[in-house]
Amino acid sequence: MQTRDDDWTSYMAIRAAWLSFVGGRTQGEIASQLGVSPAKVHRLIAHAQKAGFVKFQVDGRPMECLQLEKELTEHFGLTNCIIAPDLGGGDDDSALRAVAVSAAQFLSGMLGGSNVTRLGVGMGRTLTAAVEALPKVARTDLEIMSICGSLTRTLAANPYDIVQKMQERTGGIGYYLPVPYFAENQDEKAMFLTQRSVQDLMDRARQSDAFLIGIGSVENEGHLVQRGMISKKEQEDLLSGGAVCDLMGRFLTIEGKLAPDPLGDCAVGLHFDEVRGRRVIALVGGESKVDATLAALRTGVITDLVADETLARALTARAGLQLAQSA
């Protein structure tokens, strides 16, 4: 019965989307034609967008964004750099929306080809938003591999794990890494890594054709703190040790070096050095991530970057300041 209800909702959502975006009808007109309330029409159109039935794309970016892309590409030796235009909100949520749309277009193009048949994926808010904005792509041959522990320390599912969402968008096969993002200690981590299933999944993840990751911070707004994946004491220790970035569970200083903190040694998943020299696509949004992004880029691991205009401006200024000080 649930399947029938879902099918009917999708049918109505698609019809409402056609009437709205192609037919140019108002919600009141659509409501009369479909025999539902205007509020129901609003929900149907929202469902069509969230389910990926509606594909929206703006070709091209403003000249200022193209210049930022050029500067960042040259300075950090990137293969691709996409800067999403400022939406005028002046907050991280607006930046996240802009990056999500730009990243979705980029990923749609990448997955539209056949070069990537196995994609290693991290987790985070920006990645989640990008996959939610991704239109449906028929890639039943695609393997989506988690490259870090898919669970919290309490063994709860992480809401920012994107394996299932990516599977829904592509029709591919998703593989979770059924361990916490951080083990309680190195002994527990060693125990997890002795499990044959974990070893096999990590071996397969290492062989991915490309890797899609986020860039995390250790500040209060970072998802590690927001989701309780690290304790307040651990956060304080990281900050006092100069950590500004979480890159695949390892913590970096502003110079792009590993921070002297034992928590990173408890991360269960691939180390960023294991993907060095491969295609590594990083998505990041919000000016608050400027130090984290600079640290991540300085590792030399990232090949492709999708970020927002405000962050990119802050990043070029921050990098320029660092260069001026070290000259």
mmCIF file of C-alpha atoms in Angstrom:
data_model
loop_
_atom_site.group_PDB
_atom_site.id
_atom_site.type_symbol
_atom_site.label_atom_id
_atom_site.label_comp_id
_atom_site.label_asym_id
_atom_site.label_seq_id
_atom_site.Cartn_x
_atom_site.Cartn_y
_atom_site.Cartn_z
ATOM 1 C CA MET A 1 0.000 0.000 0.000
ATOM 2 C CA GLN A 2 2.852 2.374 0.866
ATOM 3 C CA THR A 3 4.408 1.776 -2.565
ATOM 4 C CA ARG A 4 1.145 2.684 -4.283
ATOM 5 C CA ASP A 5 0.852 5.858 -2.198
ATOM 6 C CA ASP A 6 4.432 6.823 -3.045
ATOM 7 C CA ASP A 7 3.834 6.181 -6.746
ATOM 8 C CA TRP A 8 0.679 8.292 -6.708
ATOM 9 C CA THR A 9 2.461 11.136 -4.905
ATOM 10 C CA SER A 10 5.265 11.040 -7.459
ATOM 11 C CA TYR A 11 2.753 10.989 -10.325
ATOM 12 C CA MET A 12 0.936 14.024 -8.938
ATOM 13 C CA ALA A 13 4.216 15.802 -8.150
ATOM 14 C CA ILE A 14 5.451 15.355 -11.724
ATOM 15 C CA ARG A 15 2.165 16.603 -13.177
ATOM 16 C CA ALA A 16 2.160 19.613 -10.833
ATOM 17 C CA ALA A 17 5.783 20.382 -11.778
ATOM 18 C CA TRP A 18 4.956 20.319 -15.494
ATOM 19 C CA LEU A 19 2.015 22.646 -14.996
ATOM 20 C CA SER A 20 4.099 25.028 -12.876
ATOM 21 C CA PHE A 21 7.523 25.168 -14.526
ATOM 22 C CA VAL A 22 6.566 24.434 -18.132
ATOM 23 C CA GLY A 23 2.954 25.534 -18.248
ATOM 24 C CA GLY A 24 3.513 28.661 -16.151
ATOM 25 C CA ARG A 25 0.302 28.046 -14.176
ATOM 26 C CA THR A 26 -0.266 29.539 -10.737
ATOM 27 C CA GLN A 27 -0.700 27.257 -7.747
ATOM 28 C CA GLY A 28 -4.373 28.175 -7.648
ATOM 29 C CA GLU A 29 -4.837 27.166 -11.294
ATOM 30 C CA ILE A 30 -2.965 23.899 -10.746
ATOM 31 C CA ALA A 31 -5.076 23.184 -7.674
ATOM 32 C CA SER A 32 -8.275 23.572 -9.713
ATOM 33 C CA GLN A 33 -6.997 21.357 -12.518
ATOM 34 C CA LEU A 34 -5.763 18.584 -10.226
ATOM 35 C CA GLY A 35 -8.629 18.834 -7.756
ATOM 36 C CA VAL A 36 -6.471 19.501 -4.707
ATOM 37 C CA SER A 37 -5.829 22.483 -2.435
ATOM 38 C CA PRO A 38 -3.185 25.140 -3.220
ATOM 39 C CA ALA A 39 -1.306 24.010 -0.117
ATOM 40 C CA LYS A 40 -1.209 20.473 -1.531
ATOM 41 C CA VAL A 41 0.140 21.843 -4.817
ATOM 42 C CA HIS A 42 2.933 23.612 -2.935
ATOM 43 C CA ARG A 43 3.867 20.323 -1.227
ATOM 44 C CA LEU A 44 3.741 18.412 -4.521
ATOM 45 C CA ILE A 45 6.055 20.869 -6.261
ATOM 46 C CA ALA A 46 8.441 20.743 -3.296
ATOM 47 C CA HIS A 47 8.360 16.936 -3.498
ATOM 48 C CA ALA A 48 9.147 17.048 -7.226
ATOM 49 C CA GLN A 49 12.167 19.258 -6.585
ATOM 50 C CA LYS A 50 13.473 17.199 -3.670
ATOM 51 C CA ALA A 51 12.993 13.924 -5.552
ATOM 52 C CA GLY A 52 15.050 15.221 -8.462
ATOM 53 C CA PHE A 53 12.207 15.349 -11.006
ATOM 54 C CA VAL A 54 12.906 19.033 -11.655
ATOM 55 C CA LYS A 55 16.299 19.963 -13.092
ATOM 56 C CA PHE A 56 17.240 23.605 -12.790
ATOM 57 C CA GLN A 57 20.491 24.956 -14.192
ATOM 58 C CA VAL A 58 22.071 28.355 -14.777
ATOM 59 C CA ASP A 59 24.839 28.147 -17.362
ATOM 60 C CA GLY A 60 27.874 30.342 -16.748
ATOM 61 C CA ARG A 61 29.178 32.268 -13.750
ATOM 62 C CA PRO A 62 29.949 35.976 -13.194
ATOM 63 C CA MET A 63 33.357 37.266 -14.251
ATOM 64 C CA GLU A 64 34.400 37.808 -10.620
ATOM 65 C CA CYS A 65 33.858 34.112 -9.895
ATOM 66 C CA LEU A 66 35.861 33.105 -12.959
ATOM 67 C CA GLN A 67 38.751 35.289 -11.797
ATOM 68 C CA LEU A 68 38.670 33.716 -8.333
ATOM 69 C CA GLU A 69 38.660 30.280 -9.947
ATOM 70 C CA LYS A 70 41.736 31.200 -11.971
ATOM 71 C CA GLU A 71 43.622 32.540 -8.945
ATOM 72 C CA LEU A 72 42.845 29.532 -6.749
ATOM 73 C CA THR A 73 43.586 27.032 -9.516
ATOM 74 C CA GLU A 74 46.986 28.546 -10.199
ATOM 75 C CA HIS A 75 47.961 29.030 -6.558
ATOM 76 C CA PHE A 76 46.949 25.576 -5.305
ATOM 77 C CA GLY A 77 47.583 23.584 -8.484
ATOM 78 C CA LEU A 78 43.969 22.491 -8.869
ATOM 79 C CA THR A 79 42.586 20.634 -11.879
ATOM 80 C CA ASN A 80 39.134 22.215 -11.558
ATOM 81 C CA CYS A 81 37.763 25.033 -9.437
ATOM 82 C CA ILE A 82 34.142 26.169 -9.422
ATOM 83 C CA ILE A 83 33.084 29.225 -7.426
ATOM 84 C CA ALA A 84 29.344 29.596 -6.852
ATOM 85 C CA PRO A 85 28.094 33.215 -7.013
ATOM 86 C CA ASP A 86 27.145 35.075 -3.852
ATOM 87 C CA LEU A 87 23.389 34.828 -3.222
ATOM 88 C CA GLY A 88 23.328 37.940 -1.061
ATOM 89 C CA GLY A 89 22.251 36.241 2.144
ATOM 90 C CA GLY A 90 25.515 36.923 3.910
ATOM 91 C CA ASP A 91 25.299 33.694 5.918
ATOM 92 C CA ASP A 92 26.562 30.140 5.726
ATOM 93 C CA ASP A 93 23.132 28.768 4.778
ATOM 94 C CA SER A 94 23.065 30.906 1.617
ATOM 95 C CA ALA A 95 26.602 29.817 0.803
ATOM 96 C CA LEU A 96 25.614 26.198 1.313
ATOM 97 C CA ARG A 97 22.714 26.517 -1.134
ATOM 98 C CA ALA A 98 24.912 28.114 -3.786
ATOM 99 C CA VAL A 99 27.612 25.455 -3.447
ATOM 100 C CA ALA A 100 25.018 22.661 -3.464
ATOM 101 C CA VAL A 101 23.568 23.760 -6.810
ATOM 102 C CA SER A 102 26.976 24.285 -8.438
ATOM 103 C CA ALA A 103 28.291 21.003 -7.080
ATOM 104 C CA ALA A 104 25.191 19.145 -8.259
ATOM 105 C CA GLN A 105 25.743 20.422 -11.813
ATOM 106 C CA PHE A 106 29.413 19.431 -11.639
ATOM 107 C CA LEU A 107 28.637 15.951 -10.289
ATOM 108 C CA SER A 108 25.850 15.429 -12.821
ATOM 109 C CA GLY A 109 28.320 16.054 -15.619
ATOM 110 C CA MET A 110 30.910 13.762 -14.079
ATOM 111 C CA LEU A 111 28.449 10.930 -13.482
ATOM 112 C CA GLY A 112 26.948 11.398 -16.940
ATOM 113 C CA GLY A 113 30.095 9.831 -18.391
ATOM 114 C CA SER A 114 31.436 6.342 -17.834
ATOM 115 C CA ASN A 115 34.858 7.175 -16.394
ATOM 116 C CA VAL A 116 33.707 6.918 -12.788
ATOM 117 C CA THR A 117 32.247 3.527 -11.887
ATOM 118 C CA ARG A 118 33.292 3.557 -8.220
ATOM 119 C CA LEU A 119 32.975 6.726 -6.150
ATOM 120 C CA GLY A 120 34.408 7.036 -2.656
ATOM 121 C CA VAL A 121 32.364 9.430 -0.525
ATOM 122 C CA GLY A 122 32.812 11.229 2.762
ATOM 123 C CA MET A 123 30.090 12.963 4.747
ATOM 124 C CA GLY A 124 28.960 16.372 5.883
ATOM 125 C CA ARG A 125 26.315 19.045 5.474
ATOM 126 C CA THR A 126 27.656 20.426 2.203
ATOM 127 C CA LEU A 127 27.854 16.986 0.614
ATOM 128 C CA THR A 128 24.333 16.188 1.802
ATOM 129 C CA ALA A 129 22.955 19.425 0.319
ATOM 130 C CA ALA A 130 24.752 18.794 -2.981
ATOM 131 C CA VAL A 131 23.386 15.269 -3.347
ATOM 132 C CA GLU A 132 19.877 16.480 -2.488
ATOM 133 C CA ALA A 133 20.208 19.015 -5.332
ATOM 134 C CA LEU A 134 21.538 16.374 -7.731
ATOM 135 C CA PRO A 135 19.083 15.444 -10.506
ATOM 136 C CA LYS A 136 18.433 11.768 -11.043
ATOM 137 C CA VAL A 137 21.210 10.118 -13.053
ATOM 138 C CA ALA A 138 20.733 6.554 -14.330
ATOM 139 C CA ARG A 139 23.948 4.873 -13.187
ATOM 140 C CA THR A 140 22.999 1.405 -12.008
ATOM 141 C CA ASP A 141 26.628 0.376 -12.550
ATOM 142 C CA LEU A 142 27.921 2.929 -10.030
ATOM 143 C CA GLU A 143 29.376 1.746 -6.724
ATOM 144 C CA ILE A 144 29.207 4.300 -3.903
ATOM 145 C CA MET A 145 31.784 3.506 -1.232
ATOM 146 C CA SER A 146 31.917 5.128 2.188
ATOM 147 C CA ILE A 147 35.516 6.134 2.925
ATOM 148 C CA CYS A 148 34.958 6.877 6.614
ATOM 149 C CA GLY A 149 32.994 5.354 9.454
ATOM 150 C CA SER A 150 29.276 5.741 8.809
ATOM 151 C CA LEU A 151 28.219 5.812 12.463
ATOM 152 C CA THR A 152 28.547 8.100 15.465
ATOM 153 C CA ARG A 153 30.324 6.935 18.607
ATOM 154 C CA THR A 154 26.985 5.795 20.015
ATOM 155 C CA LEU A 155 26.580 3.652 16.864
ATOM 156 C CA ALA A 156 23.700 5.835 15.656
ATOM 157 C CA ALA A 157 23.398 6.572 11.941
ATOM 158 C CA ASN A 158 25.031 9.820 10.876
ATOM 159 C CA PRO A 159 22.424 12.066 9.201
ATOM 160 C CA TYR A 160 25.156 13.558 7.008
ATOM 161 C CA ASP A 161 26.200 10.207 5.530
ATOM 162 C CA ILE A 162 25.372 10.481 1.821
ATOM 163 C CA VAL A 163 25.625 6.861 0.659
ATOM 164 C CA GLN A 164 21.878 6.193 0.707
ATOM 165 C CA LYS A 165 20.983 9.587 -0.799
ATOM 166 C CA MET A 166 23.521 9.028 -3.582
ATOM 167 C CA GLN A 167 22.120 5.570 -4.199
ATOM 168 C CA GLU A 168 18.592 6.988 -4.503
ATOM 169 C CA ARG A 169 19.744 9.601 -7.015
ATOM 170 C CA THR A 170 21.747 7.246 -9.237
ATOM 171 C CA GLY A 171 20.245 3.791 -8.815
ATOM 172 C CA GLY A 172 23.746 2.573 -7.972
ATOM 173 C CA ILE A 173 24.845 0.279 -5.165
ATOM 174 C CA GLY A 174 25.893 1.831 -1.848
ATOM 175 C CA TYR A 175 28.370 0.362 0.602
ATOM 176 C CA TYR A 176 28.519 1.642 4.179
ATOM 177 C CA LEU A 177 31.517 1.350 6.465
ATOM 178 C CA PRO A 178 29.659 0.028 9.539
ATOM 179 C CA VAL A 179 31.937 1.519 12.201
ATOM 180 C CA PRO A 180 32.091 4.883 14.030
ATOM 181 C CA TYR A 181 33.747 7.906 12.441
ATOM 182 C CA PHE A 182 35.983 7.983 15.542
ATOM 183 C CA ALA A 183 36.756 4.995 17.749
ATOM 184 C CA GLU A 184 36.949 5.618 21.489
ATOM 185 C CA ASN A 185 40.648 4.792 21.478
ATOM 186 C CA GLN A 186 43.306 3.195 19.296
ATOM 187 C CA ASP A 187 42.660 -0.272 20.726
ATOM 188 C CA GLU A 188 39.026 -0.084 19.667
ATOM 189 C CA LYS A 189 40.085 1.179 16.239
ATOM 190 C CA ALA A 190 42.483 -1.761 15.878
ATOM 191 C CA MET A 191 39.635 -4.108 16.806
ATOM 192 C CA PHE A 192 37.400 -2.622 14.103
ATOM 193 C CA LEU A 193 40.178 -2.943 11.532
ATOM 194 C CA THR A 194 40.617 -6.655 12.257
ATOM 195 C CA GLN A 195 37.102 -7.338 10.950
ATOM 196 C CA ARG A 196 37.263 -8.937 7.527
ATOM 197 C CA SER A 197 34.226 -7.032 6.251
ATOM 198 C CA VAL A 198 35.769 -3.689 7.254
ATOM 199 C CA GLN A 199 39.079 -4.614 5.607
ATOM 200 C CA ASP A 200 37.330 -5.629 2.380
ATOM 201 C CA LEU A 201 35.231 -2.454 2.241
ATOM 202 C CA MET A 202 38.243 -0.218 2.851
ATOM 203 C CA ASP A 203 40.264 -2.059 0.203
ATOM 204 C CA ARG A 204 37.464 -1.528 -2.309
ATOM 205 C CA ALA A 205 37.117 2.121 -1.297
ATOM 206 C CA ARG A 206 40.838 2.691 -1.933
ATOM 207 C CA GLN A 207 40.324 1.600 -5.534
ATOM 208 C CA SER A 208 37.656 4.239 -6.240
ATOM 209 C CA ASP A 209 37.955 6.187 -9.479
ATOM 210 C CA ALA A 210 37.253 9.469 -7.659
ATOM 211 C CA PHE A 211 36.647 10.681 -4.124
ATOM 212 C CA LEU A 212 34.011 13.185 -2.986
ATOM 213 C CA ILE A 213 34.780 14.814 0.364
ATOM 214 C CA GLY A 214 33.835 17.723 2.569
ATOM 215 C CA ILE A 215 36.076 20.028 4.569
ATOM 216 C CA GLY A 216 35.176 20.246 8.241
ATOM 217 C CA SER A 217 36.092 22.714 10.946
ATOM 218 C CA VAL A 218 36.545 22.222 14.680
ATOM 219 C CA GLU A 219 34.663 25.408 15.541
ATOM 220 C CA ASN A 220 31.236 25.374 17.199
ATOM 221 C CA GLU A 221 29.392 25.547 13.852
ATOM 222 C CA GLY A 222 31.179 22.457 12.491
ATOM 223 C CA HIS A 223 29.140 19.258 12.174
ATOM 224 C CA LEU A 224 31.572 17.359 14.428
ATOM 225 C CA VAL A 225 30.571 19.611 17.306
ATOM 226 C CA GLN A 226 26.947 20.085 16.225
ATOM 227 C CA ARG A 227 26.322 16.331 16.036
ATOM 228 C CA GLY A 228 28.258 15.531 19.205
ATOM 229 C CA MET A 229 30.828 13.455 17.329
ATOM 230 C CA ILE A 230 33.566 14.994 19.450
ATOM 231 C CA SER A 231 33.297 16.106 23.061
ATOM 232 C CA LYS A 232 33.772 19.654 24.309
ATOM 233 C CA LYS A 233 37.051 18.598 25.921
ATOM 234 C CA GLU A 234 38.267 17.076 22.653
ATOM 235 C CA GLN A 235 37.322 20.262 20.810
ATOM 236 C CA GLU A 236 39.237 22.381 23.321
ATOM 237 C CA ASP A 237 42.293 20.134 23.006
ATOM 238 C CA LEU A 238 42.171 20.353 19.216
ATOM 239 C CA LEU A 239 41.899 24.145 19.232
ATOM 240 C CA SER A 240 44.689 24.527 21.766
ATOM 241 C CA GLY A 241 46.863 22.316 19.546
ATOM 242 C CA GLY A 242 46.301 24.608 16.570
ATOM 243 C CA ALA A 243 43.832 22.389 14.675
ATOM 244 C CA VAL A 244 41.590 24.269 12.225
ATOM 245 C CA CYS A 245 40.419 21.535 9.850
ATOM 246 C CA ASP A 246 38.953 18.033 9.782
ATOM 247 C CA LEU A 247 40.033 16.346 6.564
ATOM 248 C CA MET A 248 38.766 12.765 6.349
ATOM 249 C CA GLY A 249 38.908 12.452 10.135
ATOM 250 C CA ARG A 250 42.434 13.831 10.481
ATOM 251 C CA PHE A 251 43.080 17.252 11.959
ATOM 252 C CA LEU A 252 45.224 19.894 10.320
ATOM 253 C CA THR A 253 46.903 23.128 11.349
ATOM 254 C CA ILE A 254 46.618 26.238 9.162
ATOM 255 C CA GLU A 255 49.874 25.163 7.470
ATOM 256 C CA GLY A 256 48.222 21.946 6.237
ATOM 257 C CA LYS A 257 50.204 19.767 8.649
ATOM 258 C CA LEU A 258 48.806 17.163 11.017
ATOM 259 C CA ALA A 259 47.880 18.694 14.373
ATOM 260 C CA PRO A 260 49.507 17.081 17.444
ATOM 261 C CA ASP A 261 46.348 15.461 18.783
ATOM 262 C CA PRO A 262 45.610 11.753 19.328
ATOM 263 C CA LEU A 263 41.959 11.966 18.218
ATOM 264 C CA GLY A 264 42.908 11.822 14.530
ATOM 265 C CA ASP A 265 44.630 8.502 15.200
ATOM 266 C CA CYS A 266 41.234 7.137 16.254
ATOM 267 C CA ALA A 267 39.556 7.943 12.913
ATOM 268 C CA VAL A 268 38.252 4.787 11.238
ATOM 269 C CA GLY A 269 38.488 5.203 7.481
ATOM 270 C CA LEU A 270 40.880 6.134 4.728
ATOM 271 C CA HIS A 271 43.663 8.599 5.521
ATOM 272 C CA PHE A 272 43.968 11.483 3.074
ATOM 273 C CA ASP A 273 47.481 10.314 2.202
ATOM 274 C CA GLU A 274 45.913 7.120 0.825
ATOM 275 C CA VAL A 275 44.093 9.107 -1.864
ATOM 276 C CA ARG A 276 46.946 11.480 -2.672
ATOM 277 C CA GLY A 277 47.551 11.598 -6.424
ATOM 278 C CA ARG A 278 43.981 10.517 -7.189
ATOM 279 C CA ARG A 279 41.005 12.653 -8.158
ATOM 280 C CA VAL A 280 39.717 14.229 -4.931
ATOM 281 C CA ILE A 281 36.727 16.579 -5.201
ATOM 282 C CA ALA A 282 36.126 18.808 -2.172
ATOM 283 C CA LEU A 283 32.887 20.715 -1.530
ATOM 284 C CA VAL A 284 32.881 23.530 1.023
ATOM 285 C CA GLY A 285 30.664 26.505 1.798
ATOM 286 C CA GLY A 286 30.686 29.449 4.171
ATOM 287 C CA GLU A 287 33.255 32.082 5.120
ATOM 288 C CA SER A 288 33.625 30.425 8.533
ATOM 289 C CA LYS A 289 35.468 27.605 6.733
ATOM 290 C CA VAL A 290 38.276 29.830 5.400
ATOM 291 C CA ASP A 291 41.027 28.497 7.681
ATOM 292 C CA ALA A 292 39.823 24.913 7.316
ATOM 293 C CA THR A 293 39.780 25.217 3.522
ATOM 294 C CA LEU A 294 43.223 26.817 3.388
ATOM 295 C CA ALA A 295 44.648 24.031 5.551
ATOM 296 C CA ALA A 296 43.039 21.332 3.398
ATOM 297 C CA LEU A 297 44.285 22.871 0.153
ATOM 298 C CA ARG A 298 47.806 23.143 1.530
ATOM 299 C CA THR A 299 48.009 19.366 1.887
ATOM 300 C CA GLY A 300 48.084 19.140 -1.909
ATOM 301 C CA VAL A 301 45.570 16.292 -1.829
ATOM 302 C CA ILE A 302 42.566 18.134 -3.324
ATOM 303 C CA THR A 303 42.364 18.244 -7.121
ATOM 304 C CA ASP A 304 38.875 19.740 -7.613
ATOM 305 C CA LEU A 305 37.245 22.413 -5.465
ATOM 306 C CA VAL A 306 33.662 23.708 -5.378
ATOM 307 C CA ALA A 307 33.193 26.663 -3.004
ATOM 308 C CA ASP A 308 31.163 29.859 -2.676
ATOM 309 C CA GLU A 309 32.223 33.352 -3.716
ATOM 310 C CA THR A 310 32.412 34.829 -0.212
ATOM 311 C CA LEU A 311 34.602 31.980 1.000
ATOM 312 C CA ALA A 312 36.782 32.216 -2.102
ATOM 313 C CA ARG A 313 37.380 35.932 -1.550
ATOM 314 C CA ALA A 314 38.282 35.327 2.084
ATOM 315 C CA LEU A 315 40.497 32.438 1.036
ATOM 316 C CA THR A 316 42.496 34.464 -1.470
ATOM 317 C CA ALA A 317 42.932 37.246 1.088
ATOM 318 C CA ARG A 318 43.990 34.766 3.776
ATOM 319 C CA ALA A 319 46.394 32.987 1.470
ATOM 320 C CA GLY A 320 47.812 36.316 0.325
ATOM 321 C CA LEU A 321 48.303 37.390 3.935
ATOM 322 C CA GLN A 322 50.119 34.171 4.709
ATOM 323 C CA LEU A 323 52.307 34.560 1.635
ATOM 324 C CA ALA A 324 53.153 38.158 2.534
ATOM 325 C CA GLN A 325 54.159 37.114 6.053
ATOM 326 C CA SER A 326 56.331 34.267 4.850
ATOM 327 C CA ALA A 327 58.018 36.258 2.071
#
